[in-house]
Coordinates of C-alpha atoms in Angstrom, one line a residue:
M1 CA 36.5 7.8 28.1
V2 CA 39.4 5.3 28.3
F3 CA 37.1 2.4 28.3
S4 CA 35.3 3.8 25.2
K5 CA 38.7 4.3 23.4
I6 CA 39.7 0.7 24.3
T7 CA 36.4 -0.6 23.0
R8 CA 36.6 1.2 19.7
T9 CA 40.2 -0.1 19.3
F10 CA 39.2 -3.6 20.0
A11 CA 36.2 -3.3 17.6
H12 CA 38.4 -1.8 14.9
N13 CA 41.0 -4.6 15.2
T14 CA 38.3 -7.3 15.3
L15 CA 36.6 -5.9 12.2
N16 CA 39.9 -5.8 10.3
I17 CA 40.3 -9.5 11.0
A18 CA 36.7 -10.1 10.0
V19 CA 37.2 -8.3 6.7
I20 CA 40.3 -10.4 5.9
T21 CA 38.7 -13.7 6.9
L22 CA 35.3 -13.2 5.3
Y23 CA 36.5 -11.6 2.2
D24 CA 36.6 -15.0 0.6
M25 CA 32.9 -15.6 -0.3
K26 CA 33.4 -19.3 -0.1
K27 CA 34.1 -19.1 3.6
L28 CA 31.1 -16.8 4.1
S29 CA 28.8 -19.3 2.2
L30 CA 30.2 -22.2 4.3
L31 CA 29.5 -20.3 7.5
I32 CA 25.9 -19.7 6.5
I33 CA 25.4 -23.3 5.5
I34 CA 26.8 -24.6 8.8
L35 CA 24.7 -22.2 10.9
F36 CA 21.4 -23.0 9.2
A37 CA 22.2 -26.7 9.2
A38 CA 22.7 -26.6 13.0
L39 CA 19.4 -24.7 13.6
S40 CA 17.5 -27.1 11.3
T41 CA 18.2 -30.0 13.7
M42 CA 16.2 -28.3 16.5
A43 CA 12.6 -29.1 17.2
Q44 CA 9.6 -27.1 15.8
V45 CA 11.5 -25.9 12.8
K46 CA 9.7 -23.6 10.3
N47 CA 11.0 -22.4 7.0
Y48 CA 10.0 -19.1 5.3
V49 CA 10.9 -17.2 2.1
G50 CA 9.9 -13.6 2.0
L51 CA 10.3 -10.1 0.5
S52 CA 10.8 -7.0 2.6
G53 CA 11.0 -3.3 1.7
E54 CA 12.7 -0.6 3.8
F55 CA 12.7 3.2 3.8
G56 CA 14.3 5.7 6.1
Y57 CA 17.0 8.3 6.8
S58 CA 20.5 7.6 5.3
N59 CA 23.8 9.3 5.6
L60 CA 27.3 8.9 4.1
L61 CA 29.3 10.0 7.1
Y62 CA 32.4 11.9 6.0
K63 CA 35.0 11.9 8.8
T64 CA 36.3 15.5 8.3
D65 CA 36.0 18.8 10.1
A66 CA 35.3 20.5 6.8
A67 CA 32.1 18.5 6.2
K68 CA 28.7 18.9 7.7
N69 CA 26.7 15.7 7.1
R70 CA 23.0 16.4 6.5
G71 CA 22.0 13.0 5.3
G72 CA 19.1 12.1 3.0
V73 CA 16.7 9.2 2.3
G74 CA 17.4 5.7 1.4
G75 CA 15.6 2.4 0.9
G76 CA 15.8 -1.0 -0.6
L77 CA 14.4 -4.5 -1.1
E78 CA 15.5 -7.8 0.3
M79 CA 14.6 -11.4 -0.8
F80 CA 15.3 -13.6 2.1
Y81 CA 15.1 -17.1 3.5
E82 CA 14.3 -17.4 7.3
L83 CA 14.5 -20.4 9.5
Q84 CA 12.7 -20.4 12.8
A85 CA 13.5 -23.0 15.4
G86 CA 11.2 -22.5 18.4
A87 CA 11.7 -18.9 19.4
F88 CA 15.0 -18.5 17.5
H89 CA 15.4 -16.9 14.1
A90 CA 18.1 -17.1 11.4
R91 CA 17.9 -15.1 8.2
T92 CA 19.9 -14.8 5.0
G93 CA 19.2 -13.9 1.4
L94 CA 20.0 -11.2 -1.1
G95 CA 19.2 -7.5 -0.8
F96 CA 19.7 -4.2 -2.7
D97 CA 20.0 -0.8 -1.0
L98 CA 20.2 2.7 -2.5
Q99 CA 21.3 5.4 -0.1
G100 CA 21.5 9.1 -0.6
S101 CA 23.2 11.8 1.4
N102 CA 23.8 15.6 1.4
T103 CA 27.0 17.1 2.7
L104 CA 28.0 20.7 3.1
F105 CA 31.6 21.7 2.7
D106 CA 33.5 24.7 4.0
V107 CA 35.7 25.7 1.0
P108 CA 38.3 28.5 1.3
A109 CA 38.3 31.4 -1.2
D110 CA 40.7 31.6 -4.2
A111 CA 42.3 34.8 -5.6
L112 CA 43.5 35.4 -9.2
G113 CA 45.0 38.4 -11.1
D114 CA 44.1 39.7 -14.6
A115 CA 46.8 40.5 -17.2
N116 CA 44.5 43.1 -18.8
Y117 CA 44.1 44.9 -15.5
P118 CA 47.3 44.7 -13.4
T119 CA 45.8 46.6 -10.5
L120 CA 42.8 44.4 -10.2
T121 CA 42.6 41.1 -8.3
Y122 CA 39.6 38.7 -8.4
E123 CA 38.6 36.8 -5.2
Y124 CA 36.4 33.7 -5.6
H125 CA 34.0 32.8 -2.7
Y126 CA 32.3 29.4 -3.0
N127 CA 29.1 29.8 -1.0
D128 CA 26.7 27.0 -0.1
F129 CA 29.1 24.4 -1.5
K130 CA 27.2 21.1 -1.2
Q131 CA 27.4 17.6 -2.6
H132 CA 24.6 15.0 -3.0
S133 CA 26.1 11.5 -3.0
R134 CA 24.3 8.3 -4.0
Y135 CA 25.5 4.8 -3.0
G136 CA 23.9 1.6 -4.2
F137 CA 25.0 -1.9 -3.4
A138 CA 23.9 -5.5 -3.2
Y139 CA 24.4 -7.4 0.0
V140 CA 24.0 -10.8 1.7
P141 CA 22.4 -10.6 5.2
L142 CA 23.3 -12.9 8.1
M143 CA 20.9 -12.2 11.0
L144 CA 20.1 -14.0 14.2
G145 CA 17.3 -13.3 16.7
A146 CA 14.4 -14.5 18.7
Q147 CA 10.6 -13.8 19.1
F148 CA 8.7 -13.4 22.3
G149 CA 4.9 -13.3 21.7
Q150 CA 4.3 -10.7 18.9
I151 CA 7.7 -8.9 19.4
Y152 CA 10.8 -10.1 17.7
F153 CA 14.4 -8.8 17.2
Q154 CA 17.3 -9.7 14.9
V155 CA 20.9 -8.6 15.0
G156 CA 23.8 -9.5 12.7
A157 CA 25.7 -8.2 9.7
K158 CA 25.1 -7.4 6.1
F159 CA 28.0 -8.1 3.7
G160 CA 28.0 -5.6 0.8
L161 CA 29.2 -7.3 -2.3
V162 CA 28.7 -5.1 -5.5
N163 CA 28.4 -1.3 -5.8
F164 CA 26.1 0.2 -8.4
A165 CA 24.3 3.5 -9.2
N166 CA 27.1 5.5 -7.5
H167 CA 26.8 9.1 -8.4
Y168 CA 27.5 12.6 -7.1
K169 CA 26.3 16.1 -7.9
S170 CA 28.2 19.2 -6.6
T171 CA 26.8 22.7 -6.6
T172 CA 27.9 26.1 -5.3
D173 CA 27.1 29.8 -5.6
M174 CA 30.5 31.3 -6.7
E175 CA 30.6 35.0 -5.8
I176 CA 33.4 37.0 -7.5
I177 CA 34.6 40.2 -5.7
G178 CA 37.2 42.5 -7.3
Y179 CA 39.9 44.4 -5.4
D180 CA 41.6 47.4 -7.2
T181 CA 44.6 49.1 -5.7
D182 CA 43.3 52.4 -7.0
I183 CA 39.9 51.9 -5.3
L184 CA 39.4 51.7 -1.6
D185 CA 36.2 49.6 -1.5
P186 CA 35.7 46.1 -2.9
I187 CA 34.0 45.9 -6.3
S188 CA 30.9 43.7 -6.7
G189 CA 28.0 43.5 -9.2
L190 CA 30.0 44.5 -12.2
P191 CA 29.0 42.0 -15.0
T192 CA 31.1 43.8 -17.6
H193 CA 34.2 42.7 -15.7
N194 CA 32.7 39.3 -14.8
I195 CA 32.4 40.5 -11.2
E196 CA 29.1 38.9 -10.1
T197 CA 27.6 35.7 -8.5
Y198 CA 27.3 32.5 -10.6
T199 CA 25.6 29.2 -9.7
I200 CA 27.8 26.4 -11.0
K201 CA 27.3 22.6 -10.8
H202 CA 28.7 19.3 -11.9
D203 CA 27.7 15.7 -11.6
D204 CA 29.6 12.5 -12.4
K205 CA 30.2 8.9 -11.2
L206 CA 31.4 8.5 -7.7
D207 CA 33.9 5.8 -6.8
Y208 CA 33.9 3.8 -3.6
K209 CA 36.3 1.3 -2.4
K210 CA 35.9 -2.1 -3.9
G211 CA 35.5 -5.3 -1.9
L212 CA 33.4 -6.4 1.1
N213 CA 31.6 -3.8 3.0
I214 CA 30.5 -5.2 6.4
M215 CA 27.5 -3.4 8.0
L216 CA 26.3 -3.9 11.5
S217 CA 22.6 -4.4 11.4
G218 CA 19.7 -4.7 13.8
E219 CA 15.9 -4.6 13.8
V220 CA 13.1 -4.8 16.4
G221 CA 9.6 -5.3 15.2
M222 CA 6.1 -6.8 15.6
D223 CA 4.3 -9.8 14.1
L224 CA 1.2 -8.4 12.3
D225 CA -0.5 -11.8 11.7
R226 CA -3.1 -10.9 14.3
W227 CA -4.4 -8.1 12.1
L228 CA -3.4 -9.1 8.5
A229 CA -3.0 -12.9 8.2
V230 CA -5.8 -15.2 7.2
Q231 CA -6.5 -17.5 10.1
P232 CA -6.3 -21.2 9.1
K233 CA -9.6 -23.1 9.0
P234 CA -10.0 -25.8 11.7
Q235 CA -8.5 -29.2 10.9
P236 CA -10.9 -32.1 10.3
R237 CA -11.3 -34.3 13.4
G238 CA -13.2 -37.2 11.9
R239 CA -11.9 -40.7 12.5
G240 CA -9.2 -41.5 9.8
Q241 CA -9.2 -38.1 8.2
R242 CA -5.8 -36.5 7.3
P243 CA -5.0 -33.0 8.2
R244 CA -6.0 -30.3 5.7
R245 CA -3.2 -28.5 3.9
K246 CA -3.2 -24.7 4.3
T247 CA -4.2 -22.5 1.4
F248 CA -1.6 -20.1 -0.1
R249 CA -3.1 -17.1 1.8
E250 CA -3.1 -19.0 5.1
C251 CA 0.6 -19.5 4.7
L252 CA 1.3 -15.8 4.4
H253 CA 2.7 -13.9 7.4
Y254 CA 3.4 -10.3 7.9
R255 CA 5.6 -8.1 10.2
A256 CA 6.9 -4.6 10.5
A257 CA 10.0 -3.3 12.3
V258 CA 12.4 -0.4 12.8
F259 CA 15.9 -1.1 11.7
F260 CA 19.4 0.3 11.4
D261 CA 22.5 -0.5 9.2
Y262 CA 25.9 1.0 9.9
G263 CA 28.8 0.4 7.7
L264 CA 31.9 -0.8 9.6
S265 CA 34.2 -0.8 6.5
N266 CA 35.8 2.4 5.3
M267 CA 34.4 3.0 1.8
Y268 CA 36.7 6.0 1.1
N269 CA 38.6 5.6 -2.2
Y270 CA 40.8 8.7 -2.4
A271 CA 43.1 7.4 -5.2
Q272 CA 40.3 6.7 -7.7
N273 CA 38.5 9.9 -7.0
V274 CA 41.7 12.0 -7.4
T275 CA 41.9 10.5 -10.9
S276 CA 38.3 11.4 -11.6
N277 CA 38.9 15.0 -10.5
A278 CA 42.0 15.2 -12.8
T279 CA 39.9 14.2 -15.8
I280 CA 37.8 17.3 -15.4
G281 CA 40.8 19.5 -14.9
V282 CA 40.9 19.7 -11.1
P283 CA 44.4 19.1 -9.8
N284 CA 45.0 17.5 -6.4
G285 CA 44.4 20.0 -3.7
M286 CA 42.3 22.5 -5.8
M287 CA 38.7 23.0 -5.0
I288 CA 37.6 24.7 -8.3
R289 CA 38.9 24.2 -11.9
H290 CA 39.3 27.6 -13.7
N291 CA 41.7 29.2 -16.1
S292 CA 43.6 32.5 -15.9
T293 CA 40.7 34.4 -17.4
V294 CA 37.6 35.2 -15.5
D295 CA 34.9 33.2 -17.3
K296 CA 32.0 31.5 -15.5
A297 CA 31.7 28.9 -18.3
D298 CA 35.2 27.7 -17.5
V299 CA 34.5 26.9 -13.8
T300 CA 33.5 23.5 -12.5
P301 CA 33.0 22.3 -8.9
F302 CA 35.2 19.4 -7.8
H303 CA 34.0 16.1 -6.4
A304 CA 34.7 16.2 -2.7
M305 CA 36.1 12.7 -2.2
G306 CA 39.0 13.3 -4.6
V307 CA 40.7 16.3 -3.0
D308 CA 43.4 16.7 -0.5
G309 CA 43.9 19.1 2.4
D310 CA 41.8 19.8 5.5
W311 CA 38.6 18.7 3.8
K312 CA 40.0 15.3 2.8
P313 CA 37.9 12.6 4.7
S314 CA 39.8 10.0 6.7
K315 CA 36.8 7.6 6.7
L316 CA 33.6 7.2 4.9
N317 CA 30.9 5.0 6.4
N318 CA 27.2 4.5 5.4
L319 CA 24.3 4.7 7.8
I320 CA 20.6 4.1 7.4
V321 CA 17.8 4.1 10.0
G322 CA 14.2 3.5 9.2
V323 CA 11.2 1.2 9.0
K324 CA 10.6 -1.9 7.1
F325 CA 7.7 -4.2 6.2
A326 CA 8.0 -7.9 5.3
I327 CA 5.7 -10.5 3.8
M328 CA 6.7 -14.2 4.2
Y329 CA 5.5 -17.5 2.9
E330 CA 5.7 -20.5 5.2
F331 CA 6.6 -23.8 3.6
Q332 CA 4.3 -26.6 4.7
K333 CA 5.5 -29.9 5.9
K334 CA 3.9 -33.0 4.6
P335 CA 1.1 -33.7 7.1
A336 CA 1.5 -36.9 9.1
P337 CA -1.5 -39.2 9.3
L338 CA -3.7 -38.7 12.3
P339 CA -3.0 -41.0 15.2
R340 CA -5.6 -43.5 16.2
P341 CA -8.4 -41.4 17.6
V342 CA -9.0 -41.6 21.3
N343 CA -11.8 -40.1 23.3
P344 CA -11.1 -36.5 24.5
M345 CA -10.2 -36.0 28.1
L346 CA -12.6 -34.4 30.6
V347 CA -10.8 -32.7 33.5
A348 CA -12.7 -31.4 36.5
M349 CA -11.0 -29.0 39.0
L350 CA -12.7 -28.8 42.4
R351 CA -12.3 -25.5 44.2
N352 CA -13.3 -24.1 47.6
T353 CA -15.7 -21.2 47.0
K354 CA -14.3 -19.2 49.9
T355 CA -10.6 -19.7 49.4
D356 CA -10.4 -20.9 45.8
K357 CA -8.0 -23.6 47.0
P358 CA -8.2 -27.2 45.6
V359 CA -10.7 -29.5 47.3
G360 CA -9.3 -33.1 47.6
G361 CA -11.1 -36.2 48.5
A362 CA -14.4 -35.2 46.8
K363 CA -16.5 -37.8 45.1
V364 CA -17.4 -36.7 41.6
K365 CA -20.2 -38.5 39.8
I366 CA -20.4 -38.3 36.0
T367 CA -23.7 -39.2 34.4
N368 CA -24.4 -39.7 30.7
N369 CA -27.5 -37.6 30.0
K370 CA -28.4 -39.7 27.0
T371 CA -28.5 -43.1 28.8
N372 CA -29.0 -41.6 32.2
R373 CA -26.4 -44.0 33.5
P374 CA -23.2 -43.3 35.5
A375 CA -20.2 -42.8 33.2
G376 CA -17.8 -42.8 36.1
I377 CA -17.1 -41.9 39.7
K378 CA -13.8 -40.3 40.5
T379 CA -12.1 -39.0 43.7
S380 CA -10.3 -35.6 43.4
D381 CA -6.6 -35.7 44.4
G382 CA -5.5 -33.6 47.4
K383 CA -2.8 -31.6 45.6
Q384 CA -4.7 -30.1 42.7
G385 CA -8.3 -31.1 43.5
R386 CA -8.4 -32.7 40.1
I387 CA -10.2 -35.6 38.4
Q388 CA -9.9 -36.7 34.8
Q389 CA -11.5 -39.3 32.5
R390 CA -11.7 -39.9 28.8
L391 CA -15.3 -39.7 27.5
A392 CA -16.9 -40.0 24.2
A393 CA -18.6 -36.8 22.8
G394 CA -22.0 -36.2 24.3
S395 CA -23.9 -34.5 27.1
Y396 CA -22.9 -35.2 30.7
T397 CA -23.8 -34.1 34.2
L398 CA -21.3 -33.7 37.1
S399 CA -22.0 -33.5 40.8
A400 CA -19.6 -33.6 43.8
T401 CA -19.9 -34.5 47.4
R402 CA -17.5 -34.4 50.3
A403 CA -17.7 -34.4 54.1
G404 CA -17.6 -30.9 55.5
Y405 CA -18.9 -29.3 52.3
L406 CA -22.4 -28.7 50.9
N407 CA -23.2 -30.8 47.8
S408 CA -22.1 -29.0 44.7
D409 CA -24.4 -27.6 42.1
T410 CA -25.2 -29.9 39.3
I411 CA -23.2 -29.0 36.2
T412 CA -24.5 -30.0 32.7
F413 CA -22.2 -29.6 29.7
D414 CA -21.6 -30.8 26.2
H415 CA -18.4 -32.7 25.8
G416 CA -17.0 -32.3 22.3
T417 CA -14.2 -33.8 20.4
V418 CA -11.4 -31.9 22.2
D419 CA -10.3 -32.0 25.8
D420 CA -12.5 -30.1 28.2
T421 CA -11.9 -28.6 31.6
V422 CA -14.7 -27.7 34.0
F423 CA -14.5 -26.1 37.4
I424 CA -16.7 -27.4 40.3
Y425 CA -17.0 -25.0 43.2
M426 CA -17.9 -26.5 46.6
R427 CA -19.0 -24.4 49.6
P428 CA -17.8 -25.5 53.0
Q429 CA -20.5 -26.5 55.4
P430 CA -21.6 -23.2 57.0
I431 CA -20.5 -22.8 60.6
F432 CA -22.4 -20.3 62.7
S433 CA -20.8 -19.0 65.9
A434 CA -21.9 -16.6 68.6
A435 CA -20.0 -14.8 71.4
V436 CA -21.9 -13.1 74.3
F437 CA -20.6 -10.0 76.1
D438 CA -21.7 -7.7 78.9
A439 CA -23.0 -4.5 77.3
K440 CA -21.5 -2.4 80.1
T441 CA -18.1 -4.0 80.8
N442 CA -17.6 -5.8 77.4
R443 CA -16.5 -8.9 79.3
P444 CA -17.7 -12.4 78.2
V445 CA -21.0 -13.6 79.6
Y446 CA -21.4 -17.2 80.5
A447 CA -24.8 -17.5 78.9
K448 CA -27.0 -20.2 77.7
V449 CA -27.4 -19.9 73.9
D450 CA -30.3 -21.4 72.0
V451 CA -30.7 -21.4 68.2
I452 CA -34.3 -21.7 67.2
D453 CA -35.9 -22.6 63.9
A454 CA -37.9 -19.5 62.9
E455 CA -40.6 -21.5 61.2
T456 CA -41.2 -24.4 63.6
G457 CA -40.1 -22.6 66.9
K458 CA -38.0 -25.7 67.8
V459 CA -34.6 -25.3 69.4
V460 CA -32.1 -26.9 67.0
Y461 CA -28.9 -26.1 69.0
T462 CA -28.2 -25.3 72.7
S463 CA -24.8 -24.4 74.2
T464 CA -23.9 -23.2 77.7
L465 CA -20.8 -20.9 77.6
D466 CA -18.2 -21.0 80.4
S467 CA -14.5 -20.0 80.9
L468 CA -13.3 -22.8 78.6
K469 CA -15.9 -22.3 75.9
T470 CA -16.6 -18.6 75.2
V471 CA -18.0 -19.1 71.7
A472 CA -21.0 -21.2 70.6
S473 CA -20.7 -22.7 67.2
T474 CA -22.8 -25.1 65.0
K475 CA -23.6 -26.0 61.4
L476 CA -26.9 -24.6 60.1
D477 CA -28.9 -25.0 57.0
L478 CA -28.5 -22.2 54.4
Q479 CA -32.1 -22.5 53.3
K480 CA -33.7 -21.9 56.7
R481 CA -34.2 -18.9 58.9
Y482 CA -33.2 -18.9 62.6
T483 CA -33.4 -16.8 65.7
I484 CA -30.9 -16.8 68.6
M485 CA -31.7 -16.5 72.3
A486 CA -29.2 -15.9 75.1
T487 CA -30.1 -16.1 78.8
A488 CA -27.9 -15.7 81.9
P489 CA -28.4 -15.0 85.6
G490 CA -28.3 -11.2 86.2
Y491 CA -29.0 -10.3 82.6
M492 CA -32.0 -9.4 80.6
D493 CA -32.9 -12.2 78.1
L494 CA -31.7 -11.4 74.5
R495 CA -33.4 -12.6 71.3
D496 CA -32.2 -11.7 67.8
T497 CA -32.5 -12.8 64.2
I498 CA -29.6 -14.7 62.6
I499 CA -28.8 -12.8 59.3
D500 CA -25.8 -14.9 58.1
V501 CA -25.6 -18.6 59.1
D502 CA -22.0 -18.6 57.8
N503 CA -20.6 -15.9 60.1
E504 CA -19.8 -15.0 63.7
M505 CA -22.4 -13.1 65.6
T506 CA -21.6 -10.9 68.6
L507 CA -24.3 -10.6 71.2
T508 CA -24.4 -8.0 74.0
M509 CA -26.6 -8.6 77.0
E510 CA -28.0 -5.8 79.2
P511 CA -27.3 -6.4 82.9
I512 CA -30.3 -6.3 85.2
I513 CA -30.1 -3.0 87.0
V514 CA -32.4 -2.0 89.9
G515 CA -34.6 1.0 88.9
K516 CA -34.0 0.5 85.2
K517 CA -37.0 0.1 82.8
Y518 CA -37.0 -2.2 79.8
I519 CA -39.6 -2.3 77.1
L520 CA -41.2 -5.7 76.6
D521 CA -41.0 -5.9 72.8
N522 CA -43.5 -7.7 70.6
M523 CA -46.5 -7.5 73.0
Y524 CA -49.8 -7.4 71.1
F525 CA -53.3 -6.8 72.5
A526 CA -56.7 -6.8 71.0
T527 CA -57.8 -3.3 69.9
N528 CA -59.0 -1.3 72.9
K529 CA -58.9 -4.4 75.0
T530 CA -56.7 -6.1 77.7
E531 CA -56.8 -9.5 75.9
I532 CA -53.3 -10.6 75.0
L533 CA -53.0 -11.9 71.4
P534 CA -51.2 -15.3 70.7
M535 CA -48.4 -13.6 68.7
S536 CA -47.2 -12.2 72.0
E537 CA -46.2 -15.7 73.3
K538 CA -42.4 -15.3 72.5
A539 CA -42.3 -12.1 74.6
L540 CA -44.2 -13.6 77.5
Q541 CA -42.0 -16.7 77.4
G542 CA -38.9 -14.6 77.5
L543 CA -40.2 -12.7 80.5
Y544 CA -41.0 -15.9 82.3
E545 CA -37.5 -17.3 81.6
L546 CA -36.0 -14.1 83.0
L547 CA -37.9 -14.4 86.2
S548 CA -37.3 -18.2 86.5
E549 CA -33.5 -17.8 86.0
N550 CA -33.3 -14.9 88.5
P551 CA -35.6 -15.9 91.4
D552 CA -34.3 -12.9 93.5
V553 CA -35.7 -10.4 90.9
R554 CA -38.8 -8.4 91.7
I555 CA -40.4 -6.4 88.9
K556 CA -43.2 -3.9 88.2
I557 CA -45.2 -4.3 85.0
I558 CA -46.2 -0.8 83.7
G559 CA -48.8 -0.4 80.9
H560 CA -48.9 2.7 78.6
T561 CA -51.3 3.8 75.8
D562 CA -51.3 6.5 73.1
D563 CA -53.5 9.7 73.3
V564 CA -56.4 8.3 71.3
G565 CA -59.5 8.4 73.5
N566 CA -60.0 10.1 76.9
D567 CA -57.7 10.0 79.8
R568 CA -59.8 7.9 82.0
S569 CA -60.4 5.1 79.4
N570 CA -56.7 5.1 78.5
Q571 CA -55.8 4.8 82.2
I572 CA -58.1 1.9 82.7
L573 CA -56.8 0.2 79.5
S574 CA -53.2 0.6 80.6
E575 CA -53.9 -0.9 84.0
G576 CA -55.8 -3.8 82.5
R577 CA -53.0 -4.7 80.1
A578 CA -50.4 -4.6 82.8
R579 CA -52.6 -6.8 85.0
S580 CA -53.0 -9.3 82.1
V581 CA -49.2 -9.6 81.7
R582 CA -48.9 -10.2 85.5
Q583 CA -51.6 -12.8 85.4
S584 CA -49.8 -14.7 82.6
M585 CA -46.6 -14.9 84.7
I586 CA -48.6 -16.1 87.7
E587 CA -50.3 -18.8 85.6
R588 CA -46.8 -19.9 84.5
G589 CA -45.7 -20.4 88.1
I590 CA -44.1 -17.1 89.1
E591 CA -45.0 -16.0 92.7
A592 CA -47.5 -13.1 92.7
S593 CA -45.4 -11.4 95.4
R594 CA -42.6 -10.8 92.9
I595 CA -44.7 -8.9 90.5
E596 CA -46.3 -5.5 90.9
W597 CA -48.4 -3.8 88.2
E598 CA -49.3 -0.2 87.3
G599 CA -51.1 1.7 84.5
R600 CA -49.9 5.1 83.5
G601 CA -52.3 5.7 80.6
E602 CA -51.1 8.3 78.1
R603 CA -49.0 10.4 80.5
E604 CA -45.5 9.1 79.6
P605 CA -45.1 9.0 75.8
I606 CA -41.6 8.2 74.6
V607 CA -42.3 10.0 71.3
P608 CA -44.8 12.6 70.2
N609 CA -48.2 11.2 69.3
D610 CA -48.1 12.8 65.9
S611 CA -48.3 9.7 63.6
D612 CA -49.6 6.1 63.6
E613 CA -46.0 4.8 63.9
H614 CA -45.3 7.0 66.9
R615 CA -48.6 6.1 68.6
Q616 CA -47.8 2.4 68.1
M617 CA -44.4 3.0 69.9
N618 CA -46.2 4.7 72.8
R619 CA -48.6 1.7 73.2
R620 CA -46.1 -0.4 75.1
V621 CA -45.5 -2.6 78.2
E622 CA -42.5 -1.8 80.4
I623 CA -40.7 -3.9 83.0
E624 CA -39.1 -2.0 85.9
I625 CA -36.6 -3.8 88.1
L626 CA -37.6 -3.3 91.8
S627 CA -34.9 -5.5 93.4
A628 CA -32.2 -8.0 92.2
A629 CA -29.7 -8.8 95.0
N630 CA -27.9 -11.6 93.1
A631 CA -27.8 -9.7 89.8
E632 CA -26.2 -6.7 91.6
A633 CA -23.6 -9.0 93.1
I634 CA -22.8 -10.5 89.7
H635 CA -22.4 -7.1 88.1
R636 CA -20.2 -5.8 91.0
A637 CA -18.0 -8.9 90.5
N638 CA -17.8 -8.3 86.7
E639 CA -16.9 -4.6 87.2
A640 CA -14.2 -5.5 89.7
A641 CA -12.7 -8.0 87.3
A642 CA -12.8 -5.5 84.5
E643 CA -11.0 -2.9 86.6
A644 CA -8.4 -5.4 87.6
E645 CA -7.8 -6.2 83.9
D646 CA -7.5 -2.5 83.1
E647 CA -4.9 -2.1 85.8
E648 CA -2.8 -5.0 84.5

């Protein structure tokens, strides 16, 4: 509260000084000239002339308890000059405003006697006493502001110079009530004695204080060029051609805003308005002019700004809030001659496809497609991954190479007469990695890992894992398909397909457990025969490697069939197929004493034989582990190590 009072006092004193200083219009003109001259020295200066119209709510604020300010409508026109220096604005000009306002007044009742009726007294009640005031003035604006994108603002002052079209109209419903000492009740509605209600009105010129009326002003708006302005045509780019001057419509700009103006100067002119009231017979301090006889034709409302008493305003300030629209014309500068033409710049930005970070040290080859000759070879810098070169207009091809990256795609583009920027994305050389874990303990398995070309069957990468190297990694070709195979003493061999050559793969190996059965996948036999088909070679080789790497392991090969055919023929077929697998191992060098075989026909299906798919699953070869002393020792050591880690 105290701060607010101090602020108002400071503002009031400052404004009084401003009124005294700026009253001299020569000084105001000098201030405007100095301000615009200073801004005109800045870079990127643009000059505009324009016309704006405004409309909104206005109010002449009577500072009195007897008045209720209702306000009205107002508007105006402004012809202005605006200077824009970069983002900054400065505006001046000449404007005309016309503001209207409605005010209700609380007027006390009057009482008069009548000589013809000594016992009768007349009481005058002035109901709905209101005054419509009009205030017109010319002003000079001095506004400063800035623009950010499409939004702009301006704040400053408007200096009201000349008042015009000032007018008021007062109206009231005068109700006359009679009081007779011989009658108890008030008398009303008796026209024969002029006791009734009259609507009376009066209008005349309204006088405001002469001199400079300083108004605080502000507006916030939006540039409408995006929707309303005519976009300039492209400038000619031919060698030696001068820039084209804009057409009149291309120089027009538009904007809309919300604004406010608040008069800081007190426009109240009590002395002059008292004189005006006296000319219509209203003495100072009286609300209604009338004579000693009751006659509605002899009653005239006063004009409120020329009376004394509780309703006399101490201040009168104008206010208007509304919207405005402006159209501006931009002055064109004399176009400078075009500089000596140079070839437009080609900029290539090299980026890592995975991280989107710059790729430095890449060799970028630029080829002219018309001559099929190199137009340049550039090396990208390490900070921005950027190369640049000026090139004549034409069609070009770009390609990039760098160690540790795949060669970039070839980019073909048409280089025009302006600078171009292209992005070249380079994919890092794919690195495939694999880690192997025990399926039971989840501890690393020190396995031998082979990556095999799926088309040729050749091993393209081999790595043996140990305590220092627990992950196998290598670079692979994105265009090829691969399989991975892991072998380790005490574990079943693992073979899988590599889905993503640019990712890490986790392999889990099943430990060799005595008594456990494993299905020998991808075994194929001739229909109803024991002959092994060539496509089973990978499965047979895997079983051979398992037995070779684990010489202590003894197995039983078990053949199974589906339920098609009779039991006896299926039993014989299962025995023959198990024997064929055993024979293949013996031929590869595995001792016969390590391999038993057995046929179980159709007796042990793993799924019901109710479809072709299920029957195929039941036609299988299983491997049962009969003994594996070393494998069991390995697994006991792994389990002990896992338990020790858990305890820690």
